[in-house]
Amino acid sequence: MKLLIDDANINLIKELYDYYPLDGVTTNPSILAKSGRAPYEVLTEIRAFIGEEADLHVQAISRKAEDMIEEAKVIVERLGKNTFVKIPAISEGFKAMKALAAQGVKVTATAIYTPMQGYLAAKCGASYAAPYVNRIDNMGYDGIQVAKDIHDIFLKNGFQTSLLAASFKNSQQVLELCKYGVGAATVGLDVIKAFVNNPAITSAVEAFITDFEKLAGTGNTMLNI
Ligand code: E4P
């Protein structure tokens, strides 16, 4: 499962990349608005930092298919070939997805709340489909199950589309989909940190250091004894 950061804060992206094995960055219009910066300015910085091979997902804003298509081309032109254009999985979006996929533009179908949206996106040739796990949970449905259903639909129908599970609020949600073998998950800072945020882990590591220092002296490591 690929692991991406769902944020557009360049400092935070740099910090997380320093520590964790990450495959790219996803953004949406609300995430860009939160950054408070000019969209292409921050996205160009993110692209320069993650490199041209990493995945960057950027959403088209237009309402009509024809405009989404034009917008998508400019997004890829300005941010590089490994930029996936996020297109909402609505009627106008499906029309745009078909055209863009036919022209070799990589598409991530977004705002997915139902398995049938995932199915249609795959038939349109989207590279990824992004179900909003936590938002679905908050509507009283089972976000994990919706994500699993879409993953199964892709496998059983021989689609090349992968799942890009999104909208996570805790590490258990991510774990469930990791165990299921979905293609990718995009998560925010708090959720990534929560993967290993456990007092038992910290205390086990500290106990090893304390025992070693009792043996070899405070501050010593295997480097200098
Ligand atoms: C992906 O980028 C989605 O837009 C995002 O994960 C939605 O997350 P939210 O439900 O926390 O806003």
mmCIF file of C-alpha atoms and ligand atoms in Angstrom:
data_model
loop_
_atom_site.group_PDB
_atom_site.id
_atom_site.type_symbol
_atom_site.label_atom_id
_atom_site.label_comp_id
_atom_site.label_asym_id
_atom_site.label_seq_id
_atom_site.Cartn_x
_atom_site.Cartn_y
_atom_site.Cartn_z
ATOM 1 C CA MET A 1 0.000 0.000 0.000
ATOM 2 C CA LYS A 2 1.404 3.384 -0.985
ATOM 3 C CA LEU A 3 1.392 5.966 1.799
ATOM 4 C CA LEU A 4 0.786 9.626 0.963
ATOM 5 C CA ILE A 5 0.479 12.830 2.980
ATOM 6 C CA ASP A 6 -2.859 14.617 2.828
ATOM 7 C CA ASP A 7 -1.584 18.150 3.359
ATOM 8 C CA ALA A 8 -0.102 21.160 1.571
ATOM 9 C CA ASN A 9 2.007 22.585 4.381
ATOM 10 C CA ILE A 10 5.522 22.371 2.938
ATOM 11 C CA ASN A 11 7.262 22.460 6.335
ATOM 12 C CA LEU A 12 5.110 19.644 7.614
ATOM 13 C CA ILE A 13 5.651 17.651 4.420
ATOM 14 C CA LYS A 14 9.428 18.064 4.791
ATOM 15 C CA GLU A 15 9.266 16.980 8.433
ATOM 16 C CA LEU A 16 7.240 13.868 7.666
ATOM 17 C CA TYR A 17 9.417 12.938 4.668
ATOM 18 C CA ASP A 18 12.438 13.134 6.937
ATOM 19 C CA TYR A 19 11.072 10.385 9.189
ATOM 20 C CA TYR A 20 8.677 8.200 7.232
ATOM 21 C CA PRO A 21 8.724 6.207 3.970
ATOM 22 C CA LEU A 22 6.281 8.234 1.891
ATOM 23 C CA ASP A 23 5.167 7.991 -1.723
ATOM 24 C CA GLY A 24 3.714 11.419 -2.407
ATOM 25 C CA VAL A 25 1.269 14.136 -1.474
ATOM 26 C CA THR A 26 -2.450 14.643 -1.982
ATOM 27 C CA THR A 27 -4.217 17.969 -1.842
ATOM 28 C CA ASN A 28 -7.747 19.215 -2.325
ATOM 29 C CA PRO A 29 -9.113 22.772 -2.573
ATOM 30 C CA SER A 30 -9.831 22.934 1.179
ATOM 31 C CA ILE A 31 -6.301 21.762 2.011
ATOM 32 C CA LEU A 32 -4.868 24.427 -0.330
ATOM 33 C CA ALA A 33 -7.099 27.067 1.271
ATOM 34 C CA LYS A 34 -5.774 26.034 4.699
ATOM 35 C CA SER A 35 -2.208 26.652 3.508
ATOM 36 C CA GLY A 36 -3.229 30.257 2.777
ATOM 37 C CA ARG A 37 -0.760 30.428 -0.135
ATOM 38 C CA ALA A 38 -1.110 30.883 -3.888
ATOM 39 C CA PRO A 39 -2.023 27.381 -5.180
ATOM 40 C CA TYR A 40 0.630 26.978 -7.899
ATOM 41 C CA GLU A 41 3.288 28.534 -5.701
ATOM 42 C CA VAL A 42 2.814 25.981 -2.923
ATOM 43 C CA LEU A 43 2.220 23.066 -5.323
ATOM 44 C CA THR A 44 5.394 23.882 -7.281
ATOM 45 C CA GLU A 45 7.338 23.897 -4.034
ATOM 46 C CA ILE A 46 5.845 20.554 -3.038
ATOM 47 C CA ARG A 47 6.699 19.089 -6.456
ATOM 48 C CA ALA A 48 10.281 20.368 -6.263
ATOM 49 C CA PHE A 49 10.690 18.839 -2.813
ATOM 50 C CA ILE A 50 9.145 15.386 -3.449
ATOM 51 C CA GLY A 51 10.782 15.067 -6.883
ATOM 52 C CA GLU A 52 9.332 14.459 -10.328
ATOM 53 C CA GLU A 53 8.805 10.702 -9.812
ATOM 54 C CA ALA A 54 6.621 11.004 -6.689
ATOM 55 C CA ASP A 55 2.842 11.103 -6.870
ATOM 56 C CA LEU A 56 1.185 14.494 -6.475
ATOM 57 C CA HIS A 57 -2.621 14.724 -6.552
ATOM 58 C CA VAL A 58 -4.220 18.067 -7.401
ATOM 59 C CA GLN A 59 -7.926 18.737 -7.848
ATOM 60 C CA ALA A 60 -9.586 20.464 -10.790
ATOM 61 C CA ILE A 61 -12.193 23.008 -9.678
ATOM 62 C CA SER A 62 -14.340 23.508 -12.810
ATOM 63 C CA ARG A 63 -17.984 22.409 -12.842
ATOM 64 C CA LYS A 64 -18.264 21.461 -16.529
ATOM 65 C CA ALA A 65 -16.438 18.547 -18.142
ATOM 66 C CA GLU A 66 -14.916 20.607 -20.958
ATOM 67 C CA ASP A 67 -13.453 23.061 -18.421
ATOM 68 C CA MET A 68 -12.191 20.224 -16.178
ATOM 69 C CA ILE A 69 -10.341 18.808 -19.183
ATOM 70 C CA GLU A 70 -8.635 22.122 -19.976
ATOM 71 C CA GLU A 71 -7.834 22.667 -16.313
ATOM 72 C CA ALA A 72 -6.371 19.164 -15.974
ATOM 73 C CA LYS A 73 -4.011 19.730 -18.886
ATOM 74 C CA VAL A 74 -2.688 22.949 -17.337
ATOM 75 C CA ILE A 75 -2.257 21.234 -13.947
ATOM 76 C CA VAL A 76 -0.111 18.490 -15.512
ATOM 77 C CA GLU A 77 1.774 20.977 -17.680
ATOM 78 C CA ARG A 78 2.706 23.049 -14.633
ATOM 79 C CA LEU A 79 3.303 20.281 -12.098
ATOM 80 C CA GLY A 80 4.746 17.393 -14.079
ATOM 81 C CA LYS A 81 3.842 14.038 -15.543
ATOM 82 C CA ASN A 82 3.353 12.249 -12.232
ATOM 83 C CA THR A 83 0.602 14.618 -11.252
ATOM 84 C CA PHE A 84 -2.772 12.933 -10.846
ATOM 85 C CA VAL A 85 -5.656 15.270 -11.535
ATOM 86 C CA LYS A 86 -8.442 14.787 -9.025
ATOM 87 C CA ILE A 87 -11.820 14.881 -10.720
ATOM 88 C CA PRO A 88 -15.038 14.579 -8.679
ATOM 89 C CA ALA A 89 -16.958 11.376 -9.366
ATOM 90 C CA ILE A 90 -20.107 13.120 -10.629
ATOM 91 C CA SER A 91 -21.684 13.113 -14.111
ATOM 92 C CA GLU A 92 -19.559 15.981 -15.497
ATOM 93 C CA GLY A 93 -16.542 14.372 -13.874
ATOM 94 C CA PHE A 94 -17.095 11.002 -15.554
ATOM 95 C CA LYS A 95 -17.327 12.741 -18.914
ATOM 96 C CA ALA A 96 -14.027 14.493 -18.204
ATOM 97 C CA MET A 97 -12.382 11.301 -16.884
ATOM 98 C CA LYS A 98 -13.153 9.392 -20.088
ATOM 99 C CA ALA A 99 -11.605 12.103 -22.246
ATOM 100 C CA LEU A 100 -8.586 12.634 -20.001
ATOM 101 C CA ALA A 101 -7.822 8.922 -19.649
ATOM 102 C CA ALA A 102 -8.031 8.571 -23.435
ATOM 103 C CA GLN A 103 -5.441 11.340 -23.738
ATOM 104 C CA GLY A 104 -3.102 9.694 -21.226
ATOM 105 C CA VAL A 105 -3.729 12.139 -18.362
ATOM 106 C CA LYS A 106 -3.621 10.402 -14.969
ATOM 107 C CA VAL A 107 -6.875 10.850 -13.092
ATOM 108 C CA THR A 108 -7.852 10.322 -9.472
ATOM 109 C CA ALA A 109 -11.605 10.110 -9.093
ATOM 110 C CA THR A 110 -12.457 11.911 -5.887
ATOM 111 C CA ALA A 111 -15.380 12.659 -3.549
ATOM 112 C CA ILE A 112 -16.346 8.984 -3.592
ATOM 113 C CA TYR A 113 -18.990 7.939 -1.092
ATOM 114 C CA THR A 114 -20.497 4.899 -2.840
ATOM 115 C CA PRO A 115 -19.156 1.746 -4.526
ATOM 116 C CA MET A 116 -20.953 2.573 -7.789
ATOM 117 C CA GLN A 117 -19.036 5.847 -8.085
ATOM 118 C CA GLY A 118 -15.870 3.745 -7.852
ATOM 119 C CA TYR A 119 -17.112 1.340 -10.494
ATOM 120 C CA LEU A 120 -17.940 4.148 -12.933
ATOM 121 C CA ALA A 121 -14.608 5.885 -12.323
ATOM 122 C CA ALA A 122 -12.751 2.660 -13.105
ATOM 123 C CA LYS A 123 -14.748 2.165 -16.293
ATOM 124 C CA CYS A 124 -13.832 5.724 -17.287
ATOM 125 C CA GLY A 125 -10.155 4.817 -16.957
ATOM 126 C CA ALA A 126 -9.244 6.594 -13.709
ATOM 127 C CA SER A 127 -5.888 5.553 -12.227
ATOM 128 C CA TYR A 128 -7.148 5.945 -8.669
ATOM 129 C CA ALA A 129 -10.483 6.219 -6.922
ATOM 130 C CA ALA A 130 -10.603 7.962 -3.553
ATOM 131 C CA PRO A 131 -13.351 6.928 -1.110
ATOM 132 C CA TYR A 132 -13.709 9.234 1.908
ATOM 133 C CA VAL A 133 -13.604 6.688 4.712
ATOM 134 C CA ASN A 134 -14.193 8.908 7.734
ATOM 135 C CA ARG A 135 -16.757 11.139 6.063
ATOM 136 C CA ILE A 136 -18.733 8.008 5.129
ATOM 137 C CA ASP A 137 -18.493 6.807 8.751
ATOM 138 C CA ASN A 138 -19.820 10.176 9.879
ATOM 139 C CA MET A 139 -22.863 9.737 7.640
ATOM 140 C CA GLY A 140 -23.698 6.566 9.564
ATOM 141 C CA TYR A 141 -22.392 4.126 6.944
ATOM 142 C CA ASP A 142 -19.302 1.926 7.064
ATOM 143 C CA GLY A 143 -16.454 3.742 5.305
ATOM 144 C CA ILE A 144 -14.055 0.826 5.536
ATOM 145 C CA GLN A 145 -16.620 -1.513 3.987
ATOM 146 C CA VAL A 146 -17.290 0.922 1.127
ATOM 147 C CA ALA A 147 -13.542 1.118 0.467
ATOM 148 C CA LYS A 148 -13.211 -2.685 0.558
ATOM 149 C CA ASP A 149 -16.187 -3.086 -1.789
ATOM 150 C CA ILE A 150 -14.596 -0.717 -4.327
ATOM 151 C CA HIS A 151 -11.268 -2.553 -4.056
ATOM 152 C CA ASP A 152 -13.092 -5.871 -4.690
ATOM 153 C CA ILE A 153 -14.995 -4.406 -7.648
ATOM 154 C CA PHE A 154 -11.669 -3.393 -9.222
ATOM 155 C CA LEU A 155 -10.094 -6.816 -8.689
ATOM 156 C CA LYS A 156 -13.099 -8.889 -9.733
ATOM 157 C CA ASN A 157 -13.713 -6.871 -12.891
ATOM 158 C CA GLY A 158 -10.068 -6.737 -13.918
ATOM 159 C CA PHE A 159 -9.876 -2.932 -13.736
ATOM 160 C CA GLN A 160 -6.407 -1.370 -13.597
ATOM 161 C CA THR A 161 -7.699 1.307 -11.188
ATOM 162 C CA SER A 162 -6.338 1.323 -7.623
ATOM 163 C CA LEU A 163 -7.906 2.496 -4.426
ATOM 164 C CA LEU A 164 -6.566 5.707 -2.912
ATOM 165 C CA ALA A 165 -8.340 5.604 0.416
ATOM 166 C CA ALA A 166 -8.765 9.075 1.923
ATOM 167 C CA SER A 167 -10.324 10.974 4.814
ATOM 168 C CA PHE A 168 -8.908 9.071 7.782
ATOM 169 C CA LYS A 169 -9.265 10.084 11.379
ATOM 170 C CA ASN A 170 -7.396 7.252 13.107
ATOM 171 C CA SER A 171 -4.762 4.613 12.476
ATOM 172 C CA GLN A 172 -7.194 1.697 12.938
ATOM 173 C CA GLN A 173 -9.030 2.784 9.773
ATOM 174 C CA VAL A 174 -5.742 2.805 7.851
ATOM 175 C CA LEU A 175 -4.682 -0.550 9.320
ATOM 176 C CA GLU A 176 -7.911 -2.211 8.180
ATOM 177 C CA LEU A 177 -7.267 -1.201 4.583
ATOM 178 C CA CYS A 178 -3.542 -1.965 4.760
ATOM 179 C CA LYS A 179 -4.450 -5.537 5.795
ATOM 180 C CA TYR A 180 -6.859 -5.678 2.875
ATOM 181 C CA GLY A 181 -4.086 -4.777 0.416
ATOM 182 C CA VAL A 182 -5.542 -1.622 -1.108
ATOM 183 C CA GLY A 183 -3.347 0.383 -3.476
ATOM 184 C CA ALA A 184 -2.790 3.556 -1.470
ATOM 185 C CA ALA A 185 -3.877 5.575 1.541
ATOM 186 C CA THR A 186 -3.508 9.294 2.094
ATOM 187 C CA VAL A 187 -3.313 10.459 5.676
ATOM 188 C CA GLY A 188 -2.714 13.591 7.712
ATOM 189 C CA LEU A 189 0.031 14.323 10.216
ATOM 190 C CA ASP A 190 -1.848 13.218 13.338
ATOM 191 C CA VAL A 191 -2.817 9.884 11.847
ATOM 192 C CA ILE A 192 0.708 9.140 10.574
ATOM 193 C CA LYS A 193 2.164 9.945 13.982
ATOM 194 C CA ALA A 194 -0.470 7.754 15.658
ATOM 195 C CA PHE A 195 0.883 4.702 13.768
ATOM 196 C CA VAL A 196 3.643 4.427 16.364
ATOM 197 C CA ASN A 197 2.289 6.624 19.128
ATOM 198 C CA ASN A 198 2.168 4.095 21.952
ATOM 199 C CA PRO A 199 3.738 4.432 25.437
ATOM 200 C CA ALA A 200 4.661 0.721 25.393
ATOM 201 C CA ILE A 201 6.823 1.217 22.280
ATOM 202 C CA THR A 202 8.585 4.297 23.682
ATOM 203 C CA SER A 203 9.174 2.639 27.024
ATOM 204 C CA ALA A 204 10.605 -0.541 25.413
ATOM 205 C CA VAL A 205 13.124 1.521 23.447
ATOM 206 C CA GLU A 206 14.036 3.628 26.502
ATOM 207 C CA ALA A 207 14.577 0.476 28.615
ATOM 208 C CA PHE A 208 17.092 -0.871 26.060
ATOM 209 C CA ILE A 209 19.044 2.396 26.167
ATOM 210 C CA THR A 210 19.011 2.508 29.991
ATOM 211 C CA ASP A 211 20.254 -1.098 30.238
ATOM 212 C CA PHE A 212 23.019 -0.440 27.708
ATOM 213 C CA GLU A 213 24.132 2.706 29.521
ATOM 214 C CA LYS A 214 24.315 0.747 32.796
ATOM 215 C CA LEU A 215 26.735 -1.584 31.028
ATOM 216 C CA ALA A 216 28.741 0.887 28.950
ATOM 217 C CA GLY A 217 28.302 4.269 30.631
ATOM 218 C CA THR A 218 25.862 7.125 30.136
ATOM 219 C CA GLY A 219 25.753 8.573 26.632
ATOM 220 C CA ASN A 220 27.701 5.694 25.101
ATOM 221 C CA THR A 221 26.483 3.705 22.119
ATOM 222 C CA MET A 222 27.881 0.870 20.004
ATOM 223 C CA LEU A 223 29.732 3.596 18.125
ATOM 224 C CA ASN A 224 32.169 4.683 20.754
ATOM 225 C CA ILE A 225 32.798 1.892 23.286
HETATM 226 C C1 E4P B 1 -8.090 13.564 -0.177
HETATM 227 O O1 E4P B 1 -7.258 14.433 -0.464
HETATM 228 C C2 E4P B 1 -9.400 13.932 0.395
HETATM 229 O O2 E4P B 1 -9.813 15.085 -0.239
HETATM 230 C C3 E4P B 1 -9.253 14.114 1.881
HETATM 231 O O3 E4P B 1 -8.622 12.971 2.441
HETATM 232 C C4 E4P B 1 -10.543 14.391 2.618
HETATM 233 O O4 E4P B 1 -10.249 14.393 3.981
HETATM 234 P P1 E4P B 1 -11.210 15.051 5.082
HETATM 235 O O5 E4P B 1 -12.460 14.238 5.125
HETATM 236 O O6 E4P B 1 -10.413 14.924 6.366
HETATM 237 O O7 E4P B 1 -11.442 16.461 4.690
#
